[in-house]
């Protein structure tokens, strides 16, 4: 419950104090992988030297629901806001953030990881976001294709 409240507060804070637009791109608009394999999702954004300005929120969007994949707030990764579904399966490259690259490796893929992923990058003054599509095929499908 507490975690839920934190998450909601976080979303409100992140979305309310933001006006201007900030460039965020995806390096790939769609990814395809097999169940249990890994993928690395990648976004790029305008380089900002002062990390105290940057926050990032990446989530899987399931209908109107937001399932948090990754959260970074002014220097720190906030693992508490990550959804249990992704717990222990996301590896980030914090150093890449300084170079305007957001790289998230998602391991042990599940078929329900399929869907739309959005990363929003916030500075103290602006924000932007970009999305990509992930398709995870069941290992059983692969097996069937081979037969
Ligand atoms: C984002 O994409 C646009 C259009 O392809 C490109 O001009 C711009 O340099 C990119 N910016 C970043 C930060 O990746
Ligand atoms: C950006 O906002 C955070 C949180 O309010 C603050 O700690 C930080 O100093 C700000 N950075 C700048 C450069 O204004
Ligand atoms: C997938 O990622 C995990 C954790 O980072 C790693 O231990 C494993 O070797 C990776 N597997 C493949 C097939 O790359």
Tab-separated table of C-alpha atoms and ligand atoms in Angstrom:
chain	number	residue	atom	x	y	z
A	1	UNK	CA	0.000	0.000	0.000
A	2	UNK	CA	2.745	2.401	1.012
A	3	UNK	CA	4.626	1.478	-2.112
A	4	UNK	CA	1.559	2.181	-4.196
A	5	UNK	CA	1.172	5.631	-2.653
A	6	UNK	CA	4.838	6.414	-3.273
A	7	UNK	CA	4.418	5.385	-6.859
A	8	UNK	CA	1.376	7.558	-7.373
A	9	UNK	CA	3.027	10.518	-5.670
A	10	UNK	CA	6.064	10.053	-7.808
A	11	UNK	CA	3.997	10.111	-10.971
A	12	UNK	CA	2.197	13.241	-9.855
A	13	UNK	CA	5.432	14.984	-8.948
A	14	UNK	CA	7.077	13.986	-12.176
A	15	UNK	CA	4.212	14.993	-14.386
A	16	UNK	CA	3.152	18.193	-12.645
A	17	UNK	CA	6.346	20.214	-12.497
A	18	UNK	CA	7.130	19.944	-16.153
A	19	UNK	CA	6.439	22.205	-19.081
A	20	UNK	CA	8.741	22.565	-22.106
A	21	UNK	CA	9.533	19.712	-24.413
A	22	UNK	CA	12.718	17.711	-24.370
A	23	UNK	CA	13.936	15.366	-27.115
A	24	UNK	CA	13.765	11.661	-26.363
A	25	UNK	CA	14.195	9.099	-29.152
A	26	UNK	CA	14.132	5.352	-29.444
A	27	UNK	CA	16.980	3.649	-31.290
A	28	UNK	CA	14.587	0.906	-32.342
A	29	UNK	CA	10.799	1.124	-32.526
A	30	UNK	CA	10.238	-2.592	-32.094
A	31	UNK	CA	12.035	-5.561	-30.607
A	32	UNK	CA	11.363	-9.226	-30.952
A	33	UNK	CA	12.789	-11.965	-28.759
A	34	UNK	CA	12.102	-15.402	-27.458
A	35	UNK	CA	10.869	-16.260	-23.998
A	36	UNK	CA	13.706	-16.613	-21.406
A	37	UNK	CA	16.121	-14.643	-23.571
A	38	UNK	CA	17.326	-11.096	-22.857
A	39	UNK	CA	16.839	-7.867	-24.721
A	40	UNK	CA	18.333	-4.417	-24.324
A	41	UNK	CA	15.955	-1.556	-24.912
A	42	UNK	CA	17.584	1.715	-25.768
A	43	UNK	CA	16.530	5.350	-25.758
A	44	UNK	CA	18.557	8.455	-26.484
A	45	UNK	CA	18.008	11.973	-25.247
A	46	UNK	CA	19.706	15.342	-25.222
A	47	UNK	CA	22.886	15.173	-23.115
A	48	UNK	CA	22.612	16.918	-19.766
A	49	UNK	CA	25.775	17.253	-17.724
A	50	UNK	CA	24.088	17.991	-14.416
A	51	UNK	CA	22.581	14.723	-13.208
A	52	UNK	CA	20.724	16.592	-10.465
A	53	UNK	CA	18.393	17.745	-13.218
A	54	UNK	CA	17.481	14.317	-14.532
A	55	UNK	CA	14.716	11.914	-13.694
A	56	UNK	CA	13.622	8.969	-15.766
A	57	UNK	CA	10.530	6.859	-15.620
A	58	UNK	CA	10.178	3.839	-17.885
A	59	UNK	CA	7.100	1.716	-17.856
A	60	UNK	CA	5.140	-0.897	-19.686
A	61	UNK	CA	1.749	0.441	-20.647
A	62	UNK	CA	-1.010	-2.119	-20.362
A	63	UNK	CA	-4.221	-0.454	-21.448
A	64	UNK	CA	-4.399	2.474	-19.034
A	65	UNK	CA	-2.181	0.814	-16.438
A	66	UNK	CA	1.426	1.764	-15.860
A	67	UNK	CA	3.815	-1.018	-14.826
A	68	UNK	CA	7.095	0.548	-13.764
A	69	UNK	CA	10.211	-0.941	-15.320
A	70	UNK	CA	12.794	1.638	-14.292
A	71	UNK	CA	12.929	4.811	-12.249
A	72	UNK	CA	15.836	7.176	-11.792
A	73	UNK	CA	15.525	10.363	-9.772
A	74	UNK	CA	18.387	12.880	-9.535
A	75	UNK	CA	21.458	10.578	-9.277
A	76	UNK	CA	19.669	7.561	-7.803
A	77	UNK	CA	17.874	4.544	-9.110
A	78	UNK	CA	14.663	4.071	-7.168
A	79	UNK	CA	14.180	0.323	-7.096
A	80	UNK	CA	11.173	0.669	-4.757
A	81	UNK	CA	9.069	2.058	-7.549
A	82	UNK	CA	9.805	-0.843	-9.856
A	83	UNK	CA	6.941	-3.285	-10.311
A	84	UNK	CA	7.448	-6.757	-8.832
A	85	UNK	CA	6.985	-8.198	-12.288
A	86	UNK	CA	10.351	-6.756	-13.338
A	87	UNK	CA	12.118	-7.275	-10.028
A	88	UNK	CA	15.635	-8.639	-10.512
A	89	UNK	CA	15.251	-8.676	-14.283
A	90	UNK	CA	16.350	-5.171	-15.228
A	91	UNK	CA	19.930	-4.063	-15.565
A	92	UNK	CA	20.643	-0.477	-16.353
A	93	UNK	CA	23.717	1.343	-17.449
A	94	UNK	CA	23.791	4.384	-15.188
A	95	UNK	CA	26.946	5.764	-16.781
A	96	UNK	CA	25.267	5.809	-20.177
A	97	UNK	CA	22.721	8.316	-18.820
A	98	UNK	CA	25.469	10.947	-18.774
A	99	UNK	CA	25.916	10.353	-22.477
A	100	UNK	CA	22.216	10.758	-23.146
A	101	UNK	CA	21.666	7.043	-23.547
A	102	UNK	CA	19.268	4.970	-21.571
A	103	UNK	CA	19.984	1.269	-21.876
A	104	UNK	CA	17.865	-1.245	-20.040
A	105	UNK	CA	18.527	-4.934	-20.265
A	106	UNK	CA	15.478	-7.022	-19.509
A	107	UNK	CA	16.364	-10.623	-18.814
A	108	UNK	CA	14.443	-13.892	-18.556
A	109	UNK	CA	11.763	-12.567	-20.890
A	110	UNK	CA	8.182	-13.649	-20.325
A	111	UNK	CA	5.430	-13.603	-22.889
A	112	UNK	CA	3.533	-11.051	-20.803
A	113	UNK	CA	6.483	-8.678	-21.226
A	114	UNK	CA	5.105	-8.143	-24.715
A	115	UNK	CA	3.653	-4.730	-25.334
A	116	UNK	CA	4.333	-1.051	-25.339
A	117	UNK	CA	7.211	0.478	-23.371
A	118	UNK	CA	7.510	4.182	-22.699
A	119	UNK	CA	10.466	6.047	-21.246
A	120	UNK	CA	9.928	9.584	-20.089
A	121	UNK	CA	12.909	11.771	-19.271
A	122	UNK	CA	12.373	14.804	-17.065
A	123	UNK	CA	14.692	17.665	-16.364
A	124	UNK	CA	13.736	20.266	-13.788
A	125	UNK	CA	12.275	22.334	-16.592
A	126	UNK	CA	11.144	20.067	-19.374
A	127	UNK	CA	10.248	16.550	-20.338
A	128	UNK	CA	9.906	14.225	-23.267
A	129	UNK	CA	9.141	10.609	-23.932
A	130	UNK	CA	9.395	7.926	-26.579
A	131	UNK	CA	7.975	4.470	-26.916
A	132	UNK	CA	8.803	1.130	-28.433
A	133	UNK	CA	7.072	-2.174	-28.900
A	134	UNK	CA	8.328	-5.486	-27.540
A	135	UNK	CA	7.177	-8.841	-28.787
A	136	UNK	CA	8.134	-11.946	-26.867
A	137	UNK	CA	7.400	-15.220	-28.571
A	138	UNK	CA	6.759	-18.315	-26.481
A	139	UNK	CA	9.503	-20.924	-26.535
A	140	UNK	CA	6.787	-23.456	-27.377
A	141	UNK	CA	6.030	-21.568	-30.599
A	142	UNK	CA	9.653	-21.900	-31.650
A	143	UNK	CA	9.606	-25.589	-30.882
A	144	UNK	CA	6.424	-26.057	-32.884
A	145	UNK	CA	7.913	-24.173	-35.835
A	146	UNK	CA	10.842	-26.541	-35.899
A	147	UNK	CA	8.683	-29.652	-35.970
B	1	LIG	C1	16.281	12.451	-32.181
B	1	LIG	O1	15.818	12.141	-33.478
B	1	LIG	C2	15.860	13.267	-34.346
B	1	LIG	C3	15.215	12.849	-35.660
B	1	LIG	O2	15.698	11.638	-36.123
B	1	LIG	C4	17.325	13.690	-34.527
B	1	LIG	O3	17.385	14.807	-35.378
B	1	LIG	C5	17.892	14.063	-33.167
B	1	LIG	O4	19.262	14.358	-33.287
B	1	LIG	C6	17.722	12.917	-32.191
B	1	LIG	N1	18.146	13.382	-30.880
B	1	LIG	C7	18.652	12.600	-29.933
B	1	LIG	C8	19.035	13.274	-28.686
B	1	LIG	O5	18.762	11.399	-30.069
B	2	LIG	C1	16.543	19.987	-9.761
B	2	LIG	O1	15.532	19.616	-8.833
B	2	LIG	C2	16.019	18.814	-7.748
B	2	LIG	C3	14.838	18.380	-6.916
B	2	LIG	O2	13.978	19.426	-6.643
B	2	LIG	C4	17.039	19.610	-6.947
B	2	LIG	O3	17.532	18.812	-5.909
B	2	LIG	C5	18.183	19.985	-7.885
B	2	LIG	O4	19.119	20.767	-7.194
B	2	LIG	C6	17.637	20.770	-9.081
B	2	LIG	N1	18.763	21.038	-9.969
B	2	LIG	C7	18.952	22.222	-10.520
B	2	LIG	C8	20.210	22.359	-11.310
B	2	LIG	O5	18.155	23.151	-10.396
B	3	LIG	C1	20.791	-12.650	-19.720
B	3	LIG	O1	21.046	-11.761	-18.672
B	3	LIG	C2	21.489	-12.375	-17.478
B	3	LIG	C3	21.570	-11.309	-16.419
B	3	LIG	O2	22.155	-10.131	-16.891
B	3	LIG	C4	22.851	-13.045	-17.747
B	3	LIG	O3	23.296	-13.687	-16.584
B	3	LIG	C5	22.670	-14.050	-18.868
B	3	LIG	O4	23.925	-14.598	-19.201
B	3	LIG	C6	22.063	-13.398	-20.094
B	3	LIG	N1	21.746	-14.415	-21.070
B	3	LIG	C7	21.995	-14.261	-22.365
B	3	LIG	C8	21.538	-15.381	-23.253
B	3	LIG	O5	22.540	-13.261	-22.817
